[in-house]
Coordinates of C-alpha atoms and ligand atoms in Angstrom, one line a residue:
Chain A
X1 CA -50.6 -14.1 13.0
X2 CA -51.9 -11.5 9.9
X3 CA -54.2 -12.8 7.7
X4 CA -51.7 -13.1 5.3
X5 CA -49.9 -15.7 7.1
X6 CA -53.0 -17.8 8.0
X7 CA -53.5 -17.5 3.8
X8 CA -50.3 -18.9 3.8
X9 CA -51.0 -21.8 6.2
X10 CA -54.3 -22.6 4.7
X11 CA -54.1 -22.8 0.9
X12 CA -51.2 -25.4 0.7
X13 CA -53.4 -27.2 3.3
X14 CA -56.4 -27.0 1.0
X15 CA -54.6 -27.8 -1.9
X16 CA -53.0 -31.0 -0.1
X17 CA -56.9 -32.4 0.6
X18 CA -58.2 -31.5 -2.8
X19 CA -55.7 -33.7 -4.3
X20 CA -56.4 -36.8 -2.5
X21 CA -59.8 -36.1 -2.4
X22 CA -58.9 -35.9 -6.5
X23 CA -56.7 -39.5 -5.9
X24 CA -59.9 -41.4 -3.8
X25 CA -62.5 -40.4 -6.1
X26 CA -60.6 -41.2 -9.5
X27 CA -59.5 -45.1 -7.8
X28 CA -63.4 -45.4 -7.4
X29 CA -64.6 -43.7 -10.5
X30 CA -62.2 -45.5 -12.9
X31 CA -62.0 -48.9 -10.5
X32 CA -58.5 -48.8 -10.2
X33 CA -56.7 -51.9 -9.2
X34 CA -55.2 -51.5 -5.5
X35 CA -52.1 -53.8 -6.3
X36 CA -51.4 -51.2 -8.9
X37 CA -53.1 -47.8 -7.4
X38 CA -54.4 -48.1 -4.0
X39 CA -57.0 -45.2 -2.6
X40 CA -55.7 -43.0 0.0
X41 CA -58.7 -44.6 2.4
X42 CA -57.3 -48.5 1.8
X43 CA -53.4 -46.8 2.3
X44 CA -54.6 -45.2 5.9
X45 CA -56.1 -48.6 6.7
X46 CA -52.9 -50.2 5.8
X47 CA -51.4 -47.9 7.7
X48 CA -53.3 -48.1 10.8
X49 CA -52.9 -51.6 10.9
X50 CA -48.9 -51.3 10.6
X51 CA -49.2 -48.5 12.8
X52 CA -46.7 -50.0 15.8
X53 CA -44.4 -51.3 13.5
X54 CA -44.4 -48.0 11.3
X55 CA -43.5 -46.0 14.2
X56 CA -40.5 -48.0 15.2
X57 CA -39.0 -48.0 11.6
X58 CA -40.5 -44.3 11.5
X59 CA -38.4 -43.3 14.7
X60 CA -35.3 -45.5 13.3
X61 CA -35.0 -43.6 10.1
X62 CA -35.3 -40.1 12.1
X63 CA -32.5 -41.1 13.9
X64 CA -30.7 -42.2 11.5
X65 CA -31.8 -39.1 9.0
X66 CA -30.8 -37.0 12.1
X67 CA -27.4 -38.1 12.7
X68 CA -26.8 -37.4 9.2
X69 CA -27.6 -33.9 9.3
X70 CA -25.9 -33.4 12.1
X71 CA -22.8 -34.7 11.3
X72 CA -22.8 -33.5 7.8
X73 CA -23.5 -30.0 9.1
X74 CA -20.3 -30.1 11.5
X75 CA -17.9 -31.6 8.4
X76 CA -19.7 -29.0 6.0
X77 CA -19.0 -25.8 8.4
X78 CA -15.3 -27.4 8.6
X79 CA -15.2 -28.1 5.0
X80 CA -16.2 -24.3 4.4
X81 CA -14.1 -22.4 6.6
X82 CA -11.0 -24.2 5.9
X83 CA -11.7 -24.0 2.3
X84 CA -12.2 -20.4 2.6
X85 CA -9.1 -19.9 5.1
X86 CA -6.5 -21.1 3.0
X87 CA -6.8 -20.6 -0.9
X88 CA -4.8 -23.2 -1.6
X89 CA -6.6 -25.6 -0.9
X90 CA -9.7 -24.2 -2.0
X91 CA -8.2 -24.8 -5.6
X92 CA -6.6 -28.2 -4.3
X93 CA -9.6 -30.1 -3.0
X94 CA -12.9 -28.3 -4.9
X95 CA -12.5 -31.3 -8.2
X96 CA -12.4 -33.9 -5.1
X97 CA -15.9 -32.3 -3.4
X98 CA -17.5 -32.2 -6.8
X99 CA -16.0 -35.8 -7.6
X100 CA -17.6 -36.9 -3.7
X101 CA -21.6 -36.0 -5.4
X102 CA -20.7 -37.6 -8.6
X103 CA -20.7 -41.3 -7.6
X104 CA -24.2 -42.1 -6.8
X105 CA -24.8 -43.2 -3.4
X106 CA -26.7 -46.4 -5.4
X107 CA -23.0 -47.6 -6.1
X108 CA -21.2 -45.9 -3.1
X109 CA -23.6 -47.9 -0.7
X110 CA -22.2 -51.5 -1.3
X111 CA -19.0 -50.0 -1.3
X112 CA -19.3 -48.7 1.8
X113 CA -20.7 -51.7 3.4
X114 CA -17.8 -54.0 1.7
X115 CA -15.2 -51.5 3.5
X116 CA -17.3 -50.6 7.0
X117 CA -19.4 -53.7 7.3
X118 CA -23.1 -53.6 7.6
X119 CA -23.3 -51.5 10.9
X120 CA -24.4 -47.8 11.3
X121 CA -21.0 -46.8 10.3
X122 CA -21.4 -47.3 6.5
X123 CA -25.0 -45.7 6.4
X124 CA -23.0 -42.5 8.4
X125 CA -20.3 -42.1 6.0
X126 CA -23.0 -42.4 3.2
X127 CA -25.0 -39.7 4.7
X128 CA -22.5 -37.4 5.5
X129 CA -21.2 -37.5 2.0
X130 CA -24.9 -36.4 0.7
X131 CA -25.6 -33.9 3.7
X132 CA -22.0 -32.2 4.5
X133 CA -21.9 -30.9 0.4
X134 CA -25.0 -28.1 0.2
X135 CA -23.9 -26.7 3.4
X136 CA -20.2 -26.7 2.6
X137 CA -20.8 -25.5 -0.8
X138 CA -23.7 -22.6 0.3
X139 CA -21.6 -21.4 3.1
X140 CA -18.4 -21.2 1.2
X141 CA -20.3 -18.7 -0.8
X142 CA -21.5 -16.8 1.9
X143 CA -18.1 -16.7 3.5
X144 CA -16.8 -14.9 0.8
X145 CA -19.9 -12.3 0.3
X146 CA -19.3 -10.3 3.5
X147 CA -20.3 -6.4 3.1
X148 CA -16.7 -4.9 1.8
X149 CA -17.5 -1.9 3.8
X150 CA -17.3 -3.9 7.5
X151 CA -14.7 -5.9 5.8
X152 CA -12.8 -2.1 5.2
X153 CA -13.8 -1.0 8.6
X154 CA -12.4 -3.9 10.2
X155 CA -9.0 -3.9 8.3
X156 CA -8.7 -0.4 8.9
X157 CA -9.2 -0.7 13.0
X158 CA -6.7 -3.7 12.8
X159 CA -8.9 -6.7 13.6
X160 CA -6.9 -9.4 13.3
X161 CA -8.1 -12.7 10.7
X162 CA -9.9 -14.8 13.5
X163 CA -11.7 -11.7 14.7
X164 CA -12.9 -10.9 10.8
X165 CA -13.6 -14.3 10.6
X166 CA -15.9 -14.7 14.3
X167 CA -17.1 -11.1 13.7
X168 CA -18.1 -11.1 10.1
X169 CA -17.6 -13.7 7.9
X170 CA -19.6 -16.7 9.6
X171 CA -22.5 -14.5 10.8
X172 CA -22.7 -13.1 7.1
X173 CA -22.4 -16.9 6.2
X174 CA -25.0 -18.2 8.1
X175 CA -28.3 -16.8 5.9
X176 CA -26.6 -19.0 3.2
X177 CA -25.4 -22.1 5.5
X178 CA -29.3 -22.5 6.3
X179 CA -30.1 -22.5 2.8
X180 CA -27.8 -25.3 2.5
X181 CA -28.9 -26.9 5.5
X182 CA -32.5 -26.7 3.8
X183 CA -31.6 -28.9 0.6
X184 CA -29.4 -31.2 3.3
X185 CA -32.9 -31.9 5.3
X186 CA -34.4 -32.7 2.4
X187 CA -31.8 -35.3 0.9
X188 CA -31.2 -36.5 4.2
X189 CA -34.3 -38.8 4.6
X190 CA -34.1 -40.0 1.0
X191 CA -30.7 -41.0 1.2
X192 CA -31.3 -42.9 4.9
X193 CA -34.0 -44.7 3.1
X194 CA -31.7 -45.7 0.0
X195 CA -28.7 -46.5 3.0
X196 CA -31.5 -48.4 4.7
X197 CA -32.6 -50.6 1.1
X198 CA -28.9 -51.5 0.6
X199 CA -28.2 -53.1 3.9
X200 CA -30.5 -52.6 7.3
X201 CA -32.4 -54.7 10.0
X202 CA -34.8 -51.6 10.5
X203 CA -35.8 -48.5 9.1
X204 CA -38.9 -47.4 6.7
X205 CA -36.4 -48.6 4.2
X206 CA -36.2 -51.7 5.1
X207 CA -39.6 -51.8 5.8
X208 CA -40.0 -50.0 2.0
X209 CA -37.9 -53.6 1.0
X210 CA -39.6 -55.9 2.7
X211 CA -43.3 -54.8 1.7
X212 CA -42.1 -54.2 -2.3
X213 CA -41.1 -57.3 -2.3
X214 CA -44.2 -59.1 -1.2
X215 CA -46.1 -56.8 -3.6
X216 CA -48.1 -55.0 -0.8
X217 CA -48.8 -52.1 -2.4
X218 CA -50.8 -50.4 -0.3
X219 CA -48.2 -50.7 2.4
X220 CA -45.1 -49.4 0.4
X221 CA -47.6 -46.0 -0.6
X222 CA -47.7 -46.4 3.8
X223 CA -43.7 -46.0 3.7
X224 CA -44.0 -43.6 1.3
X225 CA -46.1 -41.4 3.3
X226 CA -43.8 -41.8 6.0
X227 CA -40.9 -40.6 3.8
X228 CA -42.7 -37.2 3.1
X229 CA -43.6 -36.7 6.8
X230 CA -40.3 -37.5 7.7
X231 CA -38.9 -34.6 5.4
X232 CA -40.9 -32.0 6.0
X233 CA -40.9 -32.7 9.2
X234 CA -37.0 -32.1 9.1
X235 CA -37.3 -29.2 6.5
X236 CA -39.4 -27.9 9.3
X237 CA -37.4 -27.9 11.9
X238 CA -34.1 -26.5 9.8
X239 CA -36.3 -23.4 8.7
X240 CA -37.3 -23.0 12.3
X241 CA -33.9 -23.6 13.6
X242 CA -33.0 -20.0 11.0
X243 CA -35.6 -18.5 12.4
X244 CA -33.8 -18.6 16.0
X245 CA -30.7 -18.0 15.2
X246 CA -31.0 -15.2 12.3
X247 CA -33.4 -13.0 14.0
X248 CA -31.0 -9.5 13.3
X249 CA -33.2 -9.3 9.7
X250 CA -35.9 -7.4 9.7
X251 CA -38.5 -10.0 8.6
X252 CA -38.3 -10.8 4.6
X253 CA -40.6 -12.7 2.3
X254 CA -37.6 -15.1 1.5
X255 CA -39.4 -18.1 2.6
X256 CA -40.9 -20.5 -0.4
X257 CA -44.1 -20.3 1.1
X258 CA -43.6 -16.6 0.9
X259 CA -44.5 -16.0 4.3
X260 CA -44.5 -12.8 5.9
X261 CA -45.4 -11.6 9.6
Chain B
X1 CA -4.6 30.0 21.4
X2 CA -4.2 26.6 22.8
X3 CA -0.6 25.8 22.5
X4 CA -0.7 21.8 21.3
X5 CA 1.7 19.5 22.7
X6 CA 3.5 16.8 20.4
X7 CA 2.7 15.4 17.4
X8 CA 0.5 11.9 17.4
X9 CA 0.3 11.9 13.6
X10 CA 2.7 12.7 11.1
X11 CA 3.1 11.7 7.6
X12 CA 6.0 13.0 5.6
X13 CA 6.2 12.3 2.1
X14 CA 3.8 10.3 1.2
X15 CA 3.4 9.0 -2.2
X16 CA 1.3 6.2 -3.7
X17 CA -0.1 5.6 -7.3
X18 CA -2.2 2.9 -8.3
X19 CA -1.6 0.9 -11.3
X20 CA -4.7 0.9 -13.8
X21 CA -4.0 -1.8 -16.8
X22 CA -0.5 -0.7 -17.7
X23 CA -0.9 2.6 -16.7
X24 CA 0.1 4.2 -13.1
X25 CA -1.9 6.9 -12.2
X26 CA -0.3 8.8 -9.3
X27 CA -3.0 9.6 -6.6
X28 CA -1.0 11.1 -3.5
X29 CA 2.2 13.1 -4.3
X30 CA 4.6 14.3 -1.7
X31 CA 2.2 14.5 1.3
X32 CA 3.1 16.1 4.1
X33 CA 1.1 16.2 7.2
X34 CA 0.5 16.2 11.2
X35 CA -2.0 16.0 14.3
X36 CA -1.4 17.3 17.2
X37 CA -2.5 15.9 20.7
X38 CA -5.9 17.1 21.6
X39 CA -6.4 18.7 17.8
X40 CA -8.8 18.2 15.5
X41 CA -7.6 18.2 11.3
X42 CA -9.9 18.4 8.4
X43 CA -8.4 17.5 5.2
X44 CA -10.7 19.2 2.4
X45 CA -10.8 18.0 -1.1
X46 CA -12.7 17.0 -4.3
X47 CA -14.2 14.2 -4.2
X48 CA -11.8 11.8 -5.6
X49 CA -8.7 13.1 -4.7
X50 CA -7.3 10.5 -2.9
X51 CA -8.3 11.3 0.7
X52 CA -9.8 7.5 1.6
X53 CA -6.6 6.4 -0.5
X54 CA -4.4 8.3 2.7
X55 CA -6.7 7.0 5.0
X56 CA -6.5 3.5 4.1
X57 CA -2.6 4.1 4.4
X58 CA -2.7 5.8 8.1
X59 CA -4.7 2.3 8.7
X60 CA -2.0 0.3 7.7
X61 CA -4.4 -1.5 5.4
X62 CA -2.0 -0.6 1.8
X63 CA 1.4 0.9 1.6
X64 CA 2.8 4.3 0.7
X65 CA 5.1 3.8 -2.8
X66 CA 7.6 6.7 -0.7
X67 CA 7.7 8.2 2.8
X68 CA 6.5 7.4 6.2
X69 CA 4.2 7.1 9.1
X70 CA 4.5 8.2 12.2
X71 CA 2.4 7.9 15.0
X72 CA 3.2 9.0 18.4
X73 CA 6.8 9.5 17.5
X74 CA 7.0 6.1 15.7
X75 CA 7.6 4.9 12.6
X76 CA 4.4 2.5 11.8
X77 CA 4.3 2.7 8.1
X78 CA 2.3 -0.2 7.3
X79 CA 1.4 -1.6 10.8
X80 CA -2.3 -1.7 11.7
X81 CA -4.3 -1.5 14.6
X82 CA -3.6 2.0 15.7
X83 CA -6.2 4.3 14.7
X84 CA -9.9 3.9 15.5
X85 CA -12.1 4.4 12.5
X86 CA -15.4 6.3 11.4
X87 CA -16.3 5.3 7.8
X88 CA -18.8 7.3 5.3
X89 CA -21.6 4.9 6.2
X90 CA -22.0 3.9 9.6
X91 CA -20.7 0.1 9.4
X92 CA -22.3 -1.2 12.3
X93 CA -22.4 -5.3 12.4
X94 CA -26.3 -6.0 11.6
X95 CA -25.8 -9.0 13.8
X96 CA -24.5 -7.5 16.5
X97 CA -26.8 -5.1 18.9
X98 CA -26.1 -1.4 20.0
X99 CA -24.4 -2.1 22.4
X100 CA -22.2 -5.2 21.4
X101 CA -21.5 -3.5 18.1
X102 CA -19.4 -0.9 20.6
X103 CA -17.9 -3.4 22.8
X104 CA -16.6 -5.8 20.5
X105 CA -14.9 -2.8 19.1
X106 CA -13.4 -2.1 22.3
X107 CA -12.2 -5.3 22.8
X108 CA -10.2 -5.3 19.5
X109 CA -8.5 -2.2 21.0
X110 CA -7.1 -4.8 24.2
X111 CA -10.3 -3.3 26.6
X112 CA -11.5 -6.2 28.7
X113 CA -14.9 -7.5 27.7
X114 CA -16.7 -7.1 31.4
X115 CA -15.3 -3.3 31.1
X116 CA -15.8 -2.8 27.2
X117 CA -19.5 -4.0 27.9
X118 CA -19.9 -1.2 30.8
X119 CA -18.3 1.1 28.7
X120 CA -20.6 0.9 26.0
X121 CA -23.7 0.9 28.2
X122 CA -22.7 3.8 30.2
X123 CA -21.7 6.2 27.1
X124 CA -25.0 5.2 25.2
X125 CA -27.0 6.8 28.0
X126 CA -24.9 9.6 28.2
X127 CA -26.0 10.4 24.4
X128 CA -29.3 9.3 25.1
X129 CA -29.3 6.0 23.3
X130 CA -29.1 3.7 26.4
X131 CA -33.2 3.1 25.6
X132 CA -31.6 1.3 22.1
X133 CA -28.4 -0.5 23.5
X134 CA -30.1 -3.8 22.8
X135 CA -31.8 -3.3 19.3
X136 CA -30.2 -4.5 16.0
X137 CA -28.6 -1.3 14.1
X138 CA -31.5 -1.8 11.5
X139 CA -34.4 0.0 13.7
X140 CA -32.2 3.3 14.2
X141 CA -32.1 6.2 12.1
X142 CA -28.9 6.9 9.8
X143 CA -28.0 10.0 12.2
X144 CA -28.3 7.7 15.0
X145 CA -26.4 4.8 13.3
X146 CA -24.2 7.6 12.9
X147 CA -23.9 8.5 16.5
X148 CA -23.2 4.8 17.5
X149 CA -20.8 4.2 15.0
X150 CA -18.6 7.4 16.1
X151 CA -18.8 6.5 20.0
X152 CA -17.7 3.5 18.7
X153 CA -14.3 5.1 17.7
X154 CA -14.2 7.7 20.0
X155 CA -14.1 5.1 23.1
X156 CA -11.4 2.4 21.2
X157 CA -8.4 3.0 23.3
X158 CA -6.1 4.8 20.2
X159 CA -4.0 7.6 19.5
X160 CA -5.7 8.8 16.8
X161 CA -9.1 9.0 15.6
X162 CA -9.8 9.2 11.5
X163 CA -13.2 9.8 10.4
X164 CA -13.8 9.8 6.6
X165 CA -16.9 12.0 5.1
X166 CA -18.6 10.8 8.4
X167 CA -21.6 13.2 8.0
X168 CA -22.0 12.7 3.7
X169 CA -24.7 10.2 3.5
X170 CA -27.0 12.3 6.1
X171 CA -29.8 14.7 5.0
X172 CA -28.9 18.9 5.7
X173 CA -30.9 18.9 8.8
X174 CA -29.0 15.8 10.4
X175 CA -26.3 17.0 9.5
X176 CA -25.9 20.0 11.0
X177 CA -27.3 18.5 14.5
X178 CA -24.3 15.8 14.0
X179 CA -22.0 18.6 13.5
X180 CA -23.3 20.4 17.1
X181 CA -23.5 17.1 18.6
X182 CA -19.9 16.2 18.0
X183 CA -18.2 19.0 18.4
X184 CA -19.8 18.9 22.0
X185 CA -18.9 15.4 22.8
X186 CA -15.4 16.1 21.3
X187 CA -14.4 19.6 23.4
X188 CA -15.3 17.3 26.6
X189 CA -13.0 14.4 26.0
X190 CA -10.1 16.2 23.3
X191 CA -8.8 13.2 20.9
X192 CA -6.7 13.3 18.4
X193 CA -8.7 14.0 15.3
X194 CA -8.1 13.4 11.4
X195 CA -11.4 14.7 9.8
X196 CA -12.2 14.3 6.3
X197 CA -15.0 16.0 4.6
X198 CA -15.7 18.1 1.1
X199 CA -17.8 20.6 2.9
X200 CA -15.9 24.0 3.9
X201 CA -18.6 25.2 6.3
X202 CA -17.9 21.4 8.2
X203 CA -14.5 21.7 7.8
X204 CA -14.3 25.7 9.5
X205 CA -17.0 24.8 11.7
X206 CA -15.0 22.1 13.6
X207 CA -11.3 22.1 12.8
X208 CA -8.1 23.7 14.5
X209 CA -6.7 23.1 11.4
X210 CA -7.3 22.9 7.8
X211 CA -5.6 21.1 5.1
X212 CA -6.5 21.6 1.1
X213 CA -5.5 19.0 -1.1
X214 CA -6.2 19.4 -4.7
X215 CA -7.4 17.2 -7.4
X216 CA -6.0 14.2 -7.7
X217 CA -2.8 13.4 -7.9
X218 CA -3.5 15.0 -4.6
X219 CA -0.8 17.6 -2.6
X220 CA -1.5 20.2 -0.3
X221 CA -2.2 23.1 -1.9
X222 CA -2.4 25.0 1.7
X223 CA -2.4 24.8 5.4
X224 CA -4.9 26.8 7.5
X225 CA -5.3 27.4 10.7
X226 CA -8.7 28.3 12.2
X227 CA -9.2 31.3 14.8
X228 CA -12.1 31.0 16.7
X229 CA -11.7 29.9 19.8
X230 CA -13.0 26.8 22.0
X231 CA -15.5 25.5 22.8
X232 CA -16.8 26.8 19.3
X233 CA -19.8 28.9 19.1
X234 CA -22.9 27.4 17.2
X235 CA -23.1 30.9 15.6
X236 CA -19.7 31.3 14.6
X237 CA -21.0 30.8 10.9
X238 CA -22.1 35.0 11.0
X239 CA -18.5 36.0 12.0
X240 CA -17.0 38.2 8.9
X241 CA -13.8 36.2 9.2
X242 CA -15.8 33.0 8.6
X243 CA -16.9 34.2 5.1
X244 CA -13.5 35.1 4.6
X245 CA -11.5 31.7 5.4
X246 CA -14.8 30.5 3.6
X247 CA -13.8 32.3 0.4
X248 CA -10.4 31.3 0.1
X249 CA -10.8 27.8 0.4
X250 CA -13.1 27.7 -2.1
X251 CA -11.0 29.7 -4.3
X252 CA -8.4 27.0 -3.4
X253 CA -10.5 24.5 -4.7
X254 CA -11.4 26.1 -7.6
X255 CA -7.9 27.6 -8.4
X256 CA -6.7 24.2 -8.4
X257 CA -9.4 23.0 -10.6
X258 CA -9.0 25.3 -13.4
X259 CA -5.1 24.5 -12.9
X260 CA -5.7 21.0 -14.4
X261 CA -8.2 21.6 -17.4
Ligands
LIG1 N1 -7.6 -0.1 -5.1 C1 -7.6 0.9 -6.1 N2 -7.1 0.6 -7.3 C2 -7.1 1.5 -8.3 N3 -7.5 2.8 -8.1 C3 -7.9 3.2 -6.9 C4 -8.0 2.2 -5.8 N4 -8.5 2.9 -4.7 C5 -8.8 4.2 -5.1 N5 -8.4 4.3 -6.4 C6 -8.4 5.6 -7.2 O1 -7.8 6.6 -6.4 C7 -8.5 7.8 -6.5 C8 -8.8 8.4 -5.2 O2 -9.8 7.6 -4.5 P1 -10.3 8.0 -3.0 O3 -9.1 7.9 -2.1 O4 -11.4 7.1 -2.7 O5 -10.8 9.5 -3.2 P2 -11.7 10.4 -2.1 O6 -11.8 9.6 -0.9 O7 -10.9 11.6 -2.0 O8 -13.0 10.6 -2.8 C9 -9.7 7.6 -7.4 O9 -9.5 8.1 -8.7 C10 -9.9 6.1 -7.4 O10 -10.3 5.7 -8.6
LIG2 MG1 -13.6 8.9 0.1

């Protein structure tokens, strides 16, 4: 690691503890209510005290989250390709995949549940609908924007439309289906705590429910914290997933951290 | 002389125009051409005279308005996966290493994979490039991404081999190495060879034969036939009937310029 790249690491870390180092002194400067604002110390306490519970729902709505991405990964790679494979319905379906992140998940939920019962299934379907559209969308692009001069070559050695599409189209889609897959980790967590509100047994949203409504404060900032881990723990692992598999770039700056090696 | 034996190549009559708004503009006219087995054609030309327009017919990749394509003693007009192909830049897959960049070509041409893979590996050493056969295409140099991408068409298992402007996008130096180096490579294993280039020196230094096309709409103004013998000397640049061919290409070339002001 450069120096540049332990700047990297370090400022955002720096940055993170100078703002609740900000939050803690300002709840005891300005004596701040902890129903309404609690400190980041009383939250960690909270925490710590929840701490076996937290885990459980904490592992539950990984799970959950992960199954999400994973499935809406496979239907958005589907979605792509056959979009891109067959114009038709590219021009048939697009209103319909547009219409699918219209109706927020708020009202979709109950729906779902009304059709699919309170079960896993529902929360799936739910997630799939919010994870499968980034990718689908981002790698249809990147289907399309293969270099025209490999595209020439290959027409003009007589590579037939499977080979075009194994040899050049999806690897020159897959920069742009890891962008997707990107906004998709970062959804996905959101939208398993929203499934988990509308209808769960366990989960940090139903823990989220349980503690709003018996005005714990302290213990819903908890869940909130959990949240965040929970999506940058999955943003994480997506970016380090690209790392893996695209490693035929030489190294870019394309990162939002800006990182370079 | 070498006496060549039949024809693998033959157009005869080619004509295509394409339309531009409600205009046609012509762009071949009455083309009439052949390779031999074993003989290497240049087709010389201003630069926009149509030659990548012939090319892309020979590939089967667009039709001829009139005449036909023969290969082998066929008629093919239209059909692809015939030819092997060297483009202006090197198209080499960026996801795709040395090595695998060559095989997968093979295996388009109905090679085997185990063999296309020992193919690929054993020719690499042979020009010295077995020490990159598992590097991306990004670390070499443009002559050596150059290299790659022509044993890539020399080894696909067709008739003929079309290489369009191969050497264009290289610095002098380069090219005239990439000039030595093929024609070395070529004299040991004698394919079947439609060159295109706008250099005259390139085009006497390597050819049997010579075709001039003029401006576009493009016919051949002349055939040539080139006299030195094989394999070529790398000095054969100083003979006095090198300066002459030289000369009356280029008045050719210029005849048929002034012809269409
Ligand atoms: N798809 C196309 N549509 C319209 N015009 C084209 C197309 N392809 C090539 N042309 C025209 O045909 C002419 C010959 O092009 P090209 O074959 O690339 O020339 P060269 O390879 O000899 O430089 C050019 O004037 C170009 O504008
Ligand atoms: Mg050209």
């Amino acid at each position: 690691m450069g120096n540049k790249a332990l700047r990297s690491f370090l400022i955002p870390i720096a940055t993170l503890i100078g703002f609740i180092a900000v939050w803690q002194i300002s709840c005891i400067v300005f004596e701040m209510d902890p129903w309404i604002l609690p400190d980041p110390r009383t939250i960690a306490l909270r925490m710590a005290e929840d701490s076996a519970l937290l885990w459980k729902h904490f592992l539950s709505t990984l799970k959950l989250a992960l199954m999400g991405v994973g499935l809406g990964l496979a239907v958005g790679i589907i979605v792509a390709i056959v979009l891109h494979s067959v114009s038709f319905l590219r021009t048939a379906l697009s209103p319909l995949l547009v219409l699918s992140q219209n109706v927020p998940i708020i009202a979709l939920g109950p729906l779902l549940m009304i059709w699919f019962d309170f079960g896993l299934m529902p929360k799936l379907i739910l997630l799939i609908i919010v994870c499968f559209f980034p990718i689908a969308l981002s790698m249809l692009i990147g289907l399309g924007q293969a270099e025209p001069q490999l595209r020439e070559y290959l027409g003009m050695i007589g590579a037939t439309r499977w080979e075009r599409m194994k040899r050049l189209e999806f690897p020159a889609s897959l920069p742009y289906l890891f962008s997707g897959l990107k906004i998709t980790a970062t959804y996905a967590v959101s939208s398993a705590v929203v499934a988990e509100w509308l209808g769960a047994s366990k989960g940090i949203g139903y823990y989220l429910v349980l503690k709003f409504k018996g005005y714990d404060t302290s213990a819903v900032f908890g869940a909130i914290v959990c949240i965040v881990t929970l999506s940058l723990l999955l943003y994480g692992a997506a970016a380090l997933l690209e790392r893996l598999v695209i490693r035929w770039r030489p190294r870019t700056s394309d990162d939002w951290a800006g990182e370079s090696s | 002389m070498k006496e060549y034996g039949r024809k693998m190549l033959e157009l005869t009559g080619i004509s295509k125009s394409y339309r531009r708004g409600k205009l046609r503009v012509p762009v071949l006219q009455e083309i009439t051409l052949n390779v031999r087995e074993g003989e290497f054609v240049t087709l010389i030309g201003p630069s926009g005279s149509g030659k990548s327009t012939l090319f892309r017919l020979i590939g089967g990749v667009e039709r001829p308005d009139e005449g036909q394509i023969a290969v082998d003693g066929k008629v093919v007009t239209g059909k692809r996966g015939l030819i092997s192909y060297m483009p202006q830049q090197a198209a080499l897959f960026p996801w795709l290493s040395v090595a695998d960049n060559i095989s997968s070509a093979l295996a388009t041409s109905g090679t085997s994979k185990k063999e296309a893979k020992e193919q690929a590996l054993e020719w690499l050493h042979r020009i010295y490039l077995g020490g990159v056969a598992k590097e991306y295409p990004h670390v070499l140099s443009g002559g050596m991404q150059q290299r790659v991408s022509f044993l890539r068409a020399l080894l696909m298992r067709r008739d003929v081999m079309c290489l369009d402007e191969p050497f264009a996008a290289l610095d002098a130096l380069t090219r005239a190495d990439m000039q030595r180096w093929l024609l070395e490579l070529w004299e040991s294993d004698r394919r079947s060879v439609l060159f295109v280039t706008h250099s005259i020196e390139e085009a006497l230094m390597l050819s049997d034969r010579i075709y001039v096309l003029s401006p576009a709409p493009a016919t051949i103004l002349q055939e040539i036939t080139v006299p030195f013998e094989r394999p070529r000397r790398a000095d054969v640049w100083m003979e006095p009937a090198f300066a002459e061919l030289k000369r009356e290409v280029l008045n050719l070339l210029e005849k048929g310029d002034i012809s269409r002001v």
